[in-house]
Short mmCIF file of C-alpha atoms in Angstrom, two decimals:
data_model
loop_
_atom_site.label_atom_id
_atom_site.label_comp_id
_atom_site.label_asym_id
_atom_site.label_seq_id
_atom_site.Cartn_x
_atom_site.Cartn_y
_atom_site.Cartn_z
CA MET A 21 129.20 314.69 130.99
CA LEU A 22 125.90 312.43 130.85
CA GLY A 23 126.70 310.75 128.36
CA ASP A 24 127.89 310.50 124.11
CA VAL A 25 125.28 311.92 122.82
CA THR A 26 125.72 312.81 118.84
CA GLN A 27 124.07 316.12 117.69
CA THR A 28 123.13 315.93 113.82
CA THR A 29 122.27 319.23 112.17
CA GLU A 30 119.33 317.72 109.50
CA THR A 31 118.44 320.10 107.10
CA PRO A 32 115.11 320.27 106.50
CA ALA A 33 113.56 318.77 102.95
CA PRO A 34 112.91 321.29 100.03
CA THR A 35 108.93 322.34 100.02
CA ARG A 36 106.77 322.75 96.76
CA GLU A 37 105.95 326.08 95.89
CA PRO A 38 102.02 326.57 97.18
CA ALA A 39 99.81 326.13 94.34
CA GLY A 40 97.75 329.53 95.72
CA PRO A 41 98.91 332.83 94.21
CA ARG A 42 102.06 333.93 93.20
CA ARG A 43 103.57 337.54 93.32
CA THR A 44 101.86 340.12 90.84
CA PRO A 45 104.29 340.60 87.85
CA ARG A 46 105.59 344.35 87.05
CA VAL A 47 103.35 344.00 83.99
CA HIS A 48 100.46 341.78 84.96
CA ARG A 49 99.69 338.78 82.49
CA ALA A 50 96.49 339.41 81.64
CA TRP A 51 97.51 342.33 79.62
CA PHE A 52 99.12 339.85 77.34
CA VAL A 53 96.70 337.80 77.45
CA ALA A 54 94.40 340.80 76.02
CA ALA A 55 96.77 340.97 74.17
CA VAL A 56 96.59 337.30 72.22
CA THR A 57 92.89 338.28 72.40
CA PHE A 58 93.09 340.99 70.17
CA VAL A 59 95.24 339.51 67.68
CA THR A 60 93.01 336.89 67.49
CA ILE A 61 90.41 338.84 66.49
CA ILE A 62 92.09 340.65 64.22
CA GLY A 63 93.04 337.67 62.40
CA ALA A 64 89.64 336.14 62.54
CA ALA A 65 88.48 339.57 60.93
CA ALA A 66 89.26 338.97 57.03
CA PHE A 67 85.98 336.59 57.38
CA ALA A 68 83.67 339.95 58.24
CA SER A 69 85.74 341.93 55.61
CA LEU A 70 84.47 339.87 52.40
CA PRO A 71 80.87 339.45 52.07
CA GLY A 72 80.24 343.38 50.68
CA LEU A 73 82.94 342.37 48.36
CA LEU A 74 81.39 339.59 46.83
CA ILE A 75 77.92 340.49 45.73
CA GLU A 76 78.51 341.99 42.44
CA PRO A 77 81.71 339.10 41.36
CA LEU A 78 79.09 336.26 42.33
CA HIS A 79 76.20 338.37 40.28
CA GLY A 80 78.11 338.75 37.36
CA GLU A 81 79.99 335.15 37.36
CA PHE A 82 76.80 333.10 38.39
CA HIS A 83 74.12 335.47 37.36
CA TRP A 84 72.32 335.11 40.96
CA SER A 85 70.30 337.65 42.29
CA ARG A 86 71.58 340.35 44.58
CA GLY A 87 68.34 338.73 47.37
CA THR A 88 70.04 334.99 47.29
CA ILE A 89 73.27 335.66 47.70
CA GLY A 90 72.40 338.50 50.68
CA PHE A 91 70.28 335.37 51.89
CA ALA A 92 73.55 333.82 52.25
CA VAL A 93 75.24 336.61 53.99
CA SER A 94 71.94 336.54 56.42
CA VAL A 95 72.80 333.13 57.20
CA ASN A 96 75.90 333.27 58.01
CA LEU A 97 74.93 336.68 60.58
CA ALA A 98 72.37 334.72 62.13
CA LEU A 99 74.38 331.14 63.09
CA TYR A 100 77.20 334.36 63.83
CA GLY A 101 74.90 335.41 67.12
CA LEU A 102 73.13 332.23 67.27
CA THR A 103 75.73 330.63 67.86
CA ALA A 104 78.06 332.62 70.45
CA PRO A 105 76.05 331.52 73.53
CA PHE A 106 76.56 328.06 73.18
CA ALA A 107 80.44 329.16 72.53
CA ALA A 108 80.61 330.57 75.69
CA ALA A 109 79.32 327.99 77.80
CA LEU A 110 81.42 325.80 75.54
CA MET A 111 84.36 327.36 76.75
CA ASP A 112 83.40 327.39 80.59
CA ARG A 113 83.11 323.25 79.59
CA PHE A 114 86.48 323.18 77.36
CA GLY A 115 88.24 326.05 77.61
CA ILE A 116 89.06 329.28 75.73
CA ARG A 117 92.01 327.61 73.71
CA ARG A 118 90.17 324.63 72.30
CA VAL A 119 87.24 326.23 71.01
CA VAL A 120 88.82 329.48 69.52
CA ALA A 121 91.43 326.72 67.53
CA ALA A 122 88.36 324.92 66.35
CA ALA A 123 86.32 327.89 65.12
CA LEU A 124 88.85 329.02 63.38
CA SER A 125 89.30 325.84 61.65
CA VAL A 126 86.17 325.52 60.47
CA ILE A 127 86.27 329.13 59.40
CA ALA A 128 89.42 328.55 56.80
CA ALA A 129 87.19 325.05 55.74
CA GLY A 130 84.49 326.71 54.81
CA SER A 131 86.39 329.43 53.00
CA LEU A 132 88.36 327.69 51.17
CA LEU A 133 85.22 325.42 50.35
CA THR A 134 83.80 328.07 48.31
CA VAL A 135 86.34 328.49 45.64
CA TRP A 136 85.33 325.00 43.91
CA MET A 137 81.26 325.73 44.42
CA THR A 138 78.93 325.85 41.37
CA ALA A 139 75.64 326.63 43.43
CA ALA A 140 74.08 329.02 45.29
CA TRP A 141 73.04 326.35 47.99
CA GLN A 142 77.08 325.28 48.33
CA LEU A 143 77.30 329.24 49.20
CA VAL A 144 75.08 329.24 51.91
CA LEU A 145 76.46 325.68 53.26
CA TYR A 146 80.02 326.78 52.75
CA TRP A 147 80.18 330.63 53.19
CA GLY A 148 76.95 330.53 55.57
CA VAL A 149 76.36 327.78 57.48
CA LEU A 150 80.15 326.59 58.20
CA VAL A 151 81.92 330.20 58.45
CA GLY A 152 78.55 331.09 60.54
CA LEU A 153 79.55 328.47 63.06
CA GLY A 154 83.15 328.92 62.89
CA SER A 155 82.98 333.12 63.56
CA GLY A 156 80.42 332.57 66.21
CA SER A 157 82.80 331.10 68.13
CA MET A 158 84.88 334.17 67.94
CA ALA A 159 82.22 336.67 68.58
CA LEU A 160 81.85 339.50 71.03
CA ALA A 161 81.22 336.60 73.72
CA PHE A 162 85.26 335.42 73.55
CA ALA A 163 86.00 339.01 73.85
CA ALA A 164 83.48 339.41 77.26
CA THR A 165 84.71 335.68 78.55
CA VAL A 166 88.10 336.81 78.42
CA THR A 167 87.30 340.09 79.93
CA ASN A 168 85.38 339.06 82.51
CA ARG A 169 87.76 336.15 83.45
CA TRP A 170 91.43 338.50 83.59
CA PHE A 171 90.17 341.41 84.65
CA THR A 172 88.38 343.39 87.50
CA ALA A 173 89.66 346.20 87.24
CA ARG A 174 89.38 348.26 83.21
CA ARG A 175 87.05 346.01 82.08
CA GLY A 176 85.15 348.91 80.24
CA LEU A 177 88.69 349.68 78.38
CA VAL A 178 89.66 346.18 77.99
CA THR A 179 86.18 345.56 76.04
CA GLY A 180 86.57 348.58 74.24
CA ILE A 181 90.33 347.72 72.43
CA LEU A 182 88.90 343.98 72.27
CA THR A 183 85.99 345.01 70.30
CA ALA A 184 88.16 347.38 68.47
CA ALA A 185 90.26 344.45 66.97
CA GLY A 186 87.30 343.80 64.68
CA ALA A 187 87.99 347.03 62.92
CA SER A 188 91.44 346.98 63.12
CA GLY A 189 91.30 343.71 61.04
CA GLN A 190 88.97 345.20 58.43
CA LEU A 191 91.34 348.00 58.44
CA ILE A 192 94.25 345.47 57.60
CA PHE A 193 92.29 343.10 55.18
CA LEU A 194 89.51 345.23 53.29
CA PRO A 195 91.91 347.45 50.94
CA LEU A 196 93.87 343.86 50.51
CA LEU A 197 90.65 341.97 49.83
CA SER A 198 89.47 344.54 47.20
CA TRP A 199 92.50 344.96 45.51
CA LEU A 200 92.15 340.97 45.18
CA VAL A 201 88.96 341.15 43.64
CA GLU A 202 89.22 343.77 41.49
CA ARG A 203 92.99 342.26 40.31
CA HIS A 204 92.04 338.40 40.09
CA GLY A 205 88.77 337.82 41.04
CA TRP A 206 86.62 336.43 43.95
CA ARG A 207 88.54 332.94 44.88
CA PRO A 208 92.13 334.16 45.93
CA ALA A 209 90.07 336.69 48.70
CA ALA A 210 88.08 333.35 49.85
CA VAL A 211 91.45 331.52 50.35
CA THR A 212 93.15 334.75 51.76
CA VAL A 213 90.54 334.23 54.35
CA ALA A 214 91.27 330.55 55.15
CA LEU A 215 94.80 331.05 55.57
CA ALA A 216 94.67 334.13 57.87
CA ALA A 217 92.19 332.65 59.79
CA LEU A 218 94.75 329.50 59.96
CA ALA A 219 97.85 331.84 61.01
CA VAL A 220 96.01 332.63 63.90
CA VAL A 221 95.60 329.07 65.76
CA PRO A 222 99.44 328.65 66.84
CA PHE A 223 99.23 331.78 68.66
CA VAL A 224 95.43 330.45 69.98
CA TRP A 225 96.97 327.11 71.14
CA LEU A 226 100.60 328.43 72.51
CA LEU A 227 100.24 331.69 74.01
CA LEU A 228 96.51 331.83 75.39
CA ARG A 229 95.45 331.17 78.83
CA ASP A 230 91.63 330.44 79.97
CA HIS A 231 91.63 331.17 83.66
CA PRO A 232 94.45 333.83 85.74
CA ALA A 233 94.90 330.69 87.93
CA ASP A 234 96.27 328.32 85.46
CA VAL A 235 99.53 330.89 85.90
CA GLY A 236 98.82 331.13 89.98
CA LEU A 237 97.49 335.15 89.61
CA ALA A 238 94.70 336.83 91.03
CA PRO A 239 92.94 338.91 88.06
CA TYR A 240 94.28 342.15 87.07
CA GLY A 241 92.85 344.58 89.96
CA GLY A 242 91.06 341.92 92.02
CA GLU A 243 92.03 338.83 94.68
CA TYR A 244 92.55 335.56 93.25
CA ALA A 245 90.32 332.62 93.10
CA GLU A 246 90.56 329.42 92.28
CA LYS A 247 89.87 328.06 88.46
CA PRO A 248 86.40 326.94 88.81
CA ALA A 249 85.97 323.23 87.56
CA PRO A 250 84.39 322.85 84.06
CA VAL A 251 80.77 323.23 83.47
CA THR A 252 79.30 320.07 82.39
CA GLY A 253 76.56 320.39 80.07
CA ALA A 254 77.46 323.73 77.89
CA ALA A 255 73.87 323.59 75.86
CA ARG A 256 71.90 323.18 78.81
CA ARG A 257 73.34 326.11 80.70
CA ALA A 258 73.37 327.94 77.69
CA VAL A 259 69.51 327.72 77.52
CA THR A 260 68.67 327.49 80.98
CA VAL A 261 70.30 331.19 81.18
CA LEU A 262 68.44 332.21 78.40
CA PHE A 263 64.86 331.24 79.89
CA ARG A 264 66.16 332.96 83.16
CA ALA A 265 67.18 335.74 81.79
CA ALA A 266 63.86 336.18 79.52
CA ARG A 267 62.22 336.53 82.67
CA THR A 268 63.82 339.89 82.96
CA GLY A 269 62.91 343.48 81.48
CA PRO A 270 65.93 344.68 80.67
CA PHE A 271 66.79 341.60 78.55
CA TRP A 272 64.76 342.41 76.34
CA LEU A 273 65.40 346.03 76.01
CA LEU A 274 69.21 344.95 75.45
CA ALA A 275 67.93 342.73 72.79
CA GLY A 276 66.09 344.56 71.03
CA THR A 277 68.69 347.74 70.92
CA PHE A 278 71.31 345.69 69.81
CA ALA A 279 69.14 343.64 67.17
CA ILE A 280 69.23 347.17 65.83
CA CYS A 281 72.61 347.83 66.35
CA GLY A 282 73.27 344.79 63.89
CA ALA A 283 71.04 345.87 61.62
CA SER A 284 72.85 349.18 61.00
CA THR A 285 76.22 347.76 60.97
CA ASN A 286 76.70 344.85 59.92
CA GLY A 287 73.85 344.08 58.00
CA LEU A 288 73.59 347.26 56.29
CA VAL A 289 76.37 349.12 55.90
CA LYS A 290 79.35 346.32 55.91
CA THR A 291 77.30 343.81 53.34
CA HIS A 292 75.40 346.86 51.01
CA PHE A 293 77.90 350.18 51.24
CA VAL A 294 79.94 348.85 48.46
CA PRO A 295 77.19 347.65 45.94
CA ALA A 296 75.48 350.90 46.99
CA ALA A 297 78.53 353.25 45.98
CA HIS A 298 79.57 351.01 43.45
CA ASP A 299 75.81 352.16 41.80
CA HIS A 300 76.46 355.40 42.04
CA GLY A 301 79.53 355.23 40.27
CA MET A 302 82.07 355.35 42.95
CA PRO A 303 84.79 352.05 42.06
CA VAL A 304 84.87 349.10 44.10
CA THR A 305 88.20 349.64 45.68
CA ALA A 306 87.29 353.43 46.32
CA ALA A 307 83.85 351.88 48.27
CA ALA A 308 85.83 349.71 50.06
CA GLY A 309 89.11 351.87 51.07
CA LEU A 310 86.29 354.13 52.73
CA LEU A 311 85.04 351.31 54.96
CA ALA A 312 88.76 350.88 55.51
CA VAL A 313 88.81 354.35 57.27
CA ILE A 314 85.67 353.64 59.37
CA GLY A 315 87.75 350.75 60.81
CA VAL A 316 90.12 353.35 61.69
CA PHE A 317 87.86 355.90 63.41
CA ASP A 318 85.80 352.70 64.90
CA VAL A 319 89.26 351.75 66.91
CA VAL A 320 88.85 355.41 68.03
CA GLY A 321 85.69 354.95 68.91
CA THR A 322 85.20 351.85 70.36
CA VAL A 323 88.43 352.63 73.45
CA ALA A 324 86.82 355.54 73.44
CA SER A 325 83.64 353.90 74.41
CA GLY A 326 85.16 351.66 76.82
CA TRP A 327 86.78 354.20 78.52
CA PHE A 328 83.44 356.22 79.45
CA THR A 329 81.71 353.20 80.34
CA ASP A 330 83.85 353.00 83.43
CA ARG A 331 83.01 356.35 83.97
CA PHE A 332 79.34 356.91 83.21
CA GLU A 333 76.11 355.24 83.25
CA ALA A 334 75.83 353.21 80.42
CA ARG A 335 72.49 353.60 79.05
CA ARG A 336 73.08 356.78 79.08
CA LEU A 337 75.89 356.18 76.87
CA LEU A 338 73.50 353.55 74.16
CA ALA A 339 71.03 356.45 73.81
CA VAL A 340 73.82 358.83 72.58
CA TYR A 341 75.40 356.38 70.62
CA TYR A 342 72.37 355.10 68.35
CA ALA A 343 70.76 358.49 68.36
CA LEU A 344 74.03 360.25 66.40
CA ARG A 345 74.20 356.64 64.51
CA GLY A 346 70.22 357.31 62.94
CA VAL A 347 70.76 360.94 62.11
CA SER A 348 73.75 360.00 60.17
CA LEU A 349 72.47 357.30 58.24
CA LEU A 350 69.34 359.28 57.53
CA PHE A 351 71.76 361.89 55.33
CA LEU A 352 73.86 359.26 54.07
CA PRO A 353 71.41 358.95 50.51
CA MET A 354 72.38 362.84 49.93
CA LEU A 355 76.00 361.74 50.15
CA LEU A 356 76.63 358.82 47.89
CA ALA A 357 78.00 360.16 44.33
CA PRO A 358 80.54 359.08 41.85
CA ALA A 359 83.59 360.26 43.39
CA VAL A 360 84.79 360.74 47.63
CA HIS A 361 83.95 364.06 48.63
CA PRO A 362 84.54 366.25 52.09
CA PRO A 363 80.54 365.28 53.30
CA MET A 364 81.27 361.73 52.54
CA LEU A 365 84.38 361.91 54.43
CA PHE A 366 82.50 363.50 57.38
CA PHE A 367 80.25 360.72 57.59
CA ILE A 368 82.92 358.10 57.20
CA VAL A 369 84.83 359.70 60.22
CA PHE A 370 81.28 360.34 62.15
CA TYR A 371 79.73 357.08 61.62
CA GLY A 372 82.87 355.06 62.23
CA LEU A 373 83.46 356.62 65.57
CA ASP A 374 79.82 355.36 66.03
CA TRP A 375 80.51 351.84 64.76
CA VAL A 376 80.61 349.15 67.60
CA ALA A 377 80.24 351.96 70.59
CA THR A 378 77.48 350.43 71.41
CA VAL A 379 79.35 346.99 72.88
CA PRO A 380 81.37 348.30 75.90
CA PRO A 381 77.82 349.55 77.33
CA THR A 382 76.09 346.43 76.62
CA ILE A 383 78.19 344.24 77.80
CA ALA A 384 78.74 346.74 81.32
CA LEU A 385 74.59 346.57 81.32
CA CYS A 386 74.88 343.13 81.20
CA ARG A 387 77.81 342.65 83.92
CA GLU A 388 75.22 344.50 86.18
CA HIS A 389 72.00 342.69 85.62
CA TYR A 390 73.23 339.17 85.21
CA GLY A 391 76.72 339.10 87.40
CA GLU A 392 78.57 335.59 86.56
CA ASP A 393 76.28 334.45 83.69
CA SER A 394 77.17 337.70 81.98
CA ALA A 395 78.82 336.19 79.18
CA ILE A 396 76.80 333.71 78.11
CA VAL A 397 73.69 336.80 78.36
CA PHE A 398 75.89 338.49 75.92
CA GLY A 399 75.97 335.91 74.04
CA TRP A 400 71.81 335.84 73.57
CA VAL A 401 71.80 339.23 73.42
CA LEU A 402 74.57 339.11 70.18
CA ALA A 403 72.26 336.69 68.57
CA SER A 404 69.81 339.06 68.33
CA HIS A 405 72.40 341.69 67.11
CA GLN A 406 73.17 338.89 64.30
CA VAL A 407 69.86 338.16 63.62
CA GLY A 408 68.69 341.71 63.04
CA ALA A 409 71.92 342.27 60.90
CA ALA A 410 70.83 338.87 59.13
CA ALA A 411 67.16 340.65 58.42
CA VAL A 412 68.76 343.68 56.78
CA ALA A 413 71.48 341.86 54.99
CA PHE A 414 68.52 339.94 53.08
CA ALA A 415 66.10 342.45 52.95
CA GLY A 416 68.57 345.27 51.24
CA GLY A 417 69.44 342.78 49.24
CA VAL A 418 65.62 342.42 47.78
CA ALA A 419 64.86 346.13 48.37
CA ARG A 420 67.61 346.16 45.73
CA ASP A 421 66.15 344.34 43.68
CA VAL A 422 62.37 345.59 43.90
CA PHE A 423 63.68 348.88 43.87
CA GLY A 424 66.43 349.34 41.73
CA SER A 425 68.18 351.59 45.28
CA TYR A 426 69.15 351.34 48.69
CA ASP A 427 67.41 353.94 49.84
CA ILE A 428 64.32 352.94 51.38
CA VAL A 429 67.07 350.88 53.72
CA TRP A 430 68.55 353.85 54.51
CA TYR A 431 65.65 355.79 55.54
CA ALA A 432 64.05 352.95 57.67
CA SER A 433 67.62 352.11 59.76
CA GLY A 434 67.46 355.63 60.65
CA ALA A 435 64.31 355.33 62.09
CA LEU A 436 64.87 352.29 63.91
CA CYS A 437 68.25 353.76 65.50
CA ALA A 438 66.05 356.84 66.97
CA ALA A 439 63.92 353.78 68.79
CA ALA A 440 66.74 352.15 69.82
CA ALA A 441 67.59 355.20 71.73
CA LEU A 442 64.81 355.62 73.22
CA MET A 443 64.15 352.11 74.89
CA ALA A 444 68.08 352.02 76.02
CA LEU A 445 66.74 355.25 77.90
CA VAL A 446 64.40 353.06 79.82
CA ILE A 447 66.68 350.08 81.05
CA ARG A 448 67.17 350.38 84.50
CA ARG A 449 70.28 350.34 86.32
CA GLY A 450 71.03 346.71 87.99
CA ALA A 451 71.34 345.56 91.49
CA ALA A 452 75.11 344.41 91.05
CA ALA A 453 76.14 347.92 89.75
CA THR A 454 79.06 349.28 91.59
CA ALA A 455 81.81 351.69 91.10
CA THR A 456 84.85 351.31 89.28
CA VAL A 457 87.32 349.12 90.60
CA ARG A 458 90.77 350.76 90.56
CA PRO A 459 94.52 349.08 91.08
CA ALA A 460 96.74 350.38 93.32
#
């Protein structure tokens, strides 16, 4: 023995869990994030259900013209769209949770303040400006940002599901709000909208996550990537992306078609269908119920559109959707009557299936052409959607005041949809278009 050698067994120090990717769970966290986003959009959809129900009560109580009320709605719709690209950039800077929670709070404040208004300018300020700014941050750019960050596969399907959330909210809130307006007046309905927006804030703050890397996961169907650093200069980036996209032809075609989409849905049907049906003797609750039925079939149509977008060429889908919508609007003036009848129900089902089916292929085309900037580009395309909606919301009210009927607006919107179908076919395929990635 060469000497006493004491051997010791060293216990290795505990090692920290690496900051890299974790093992993917059986049910990917992306689906839970999508579920929270779905519930958030449903809760925020209450504000979108109310404008069409306000026209007659405000006209009766304050004697404001339908054009004046339509102007307030048009400000709301325009700001809804114009805020969206900046909100998408702010989400890159401050995170999804902070932006969405703040937006819901602004919506609640604007809706509550309308309860005490006495002048038309206050309607424009509270409902037009405040609710418009808040809802713009809750716009479809929110769904596009969540989808782009958390999903590589199934993006079309998830986009369709999240888009359908707005219709689901319409289905939930329209019958309730119309009942409140008819039985108790418009003020309790406005308070309900505010409470619905506030109720969603805790879900957003506690359950939503900004990026898969926050929980050590890869996007669904993709590979792990570190969370990018916050992007400063949100407003500058939004404008820079706009200028860059505006130098390309597809941007203007997408913006033009989506402006017509907004004109023929939010601006026309969502704002003026209830008062137009009431002009023909239909009770407000019955007309609001028909809009809710549109919401039912909108869910089916939008989810199906997302599924189709994963499998078929997006621009051809857009052409079909706009053409069918235009045909249906040309028939609507002949279908309005004091009571609900089978041809009207057929229109409601047909139109509901097409309501926002245009969103998944439009987002897909933005992604094909503009890559990482696609959420902001879609925000600007959505701005055109809302500008189109705002123009028709105002023009529809003026047309009703001048002609005593909405007929000319239905026909003009049908013709615009035909033009949108042709514009969609002109859009070329993007260089970034690739085959759908499917998870194992």
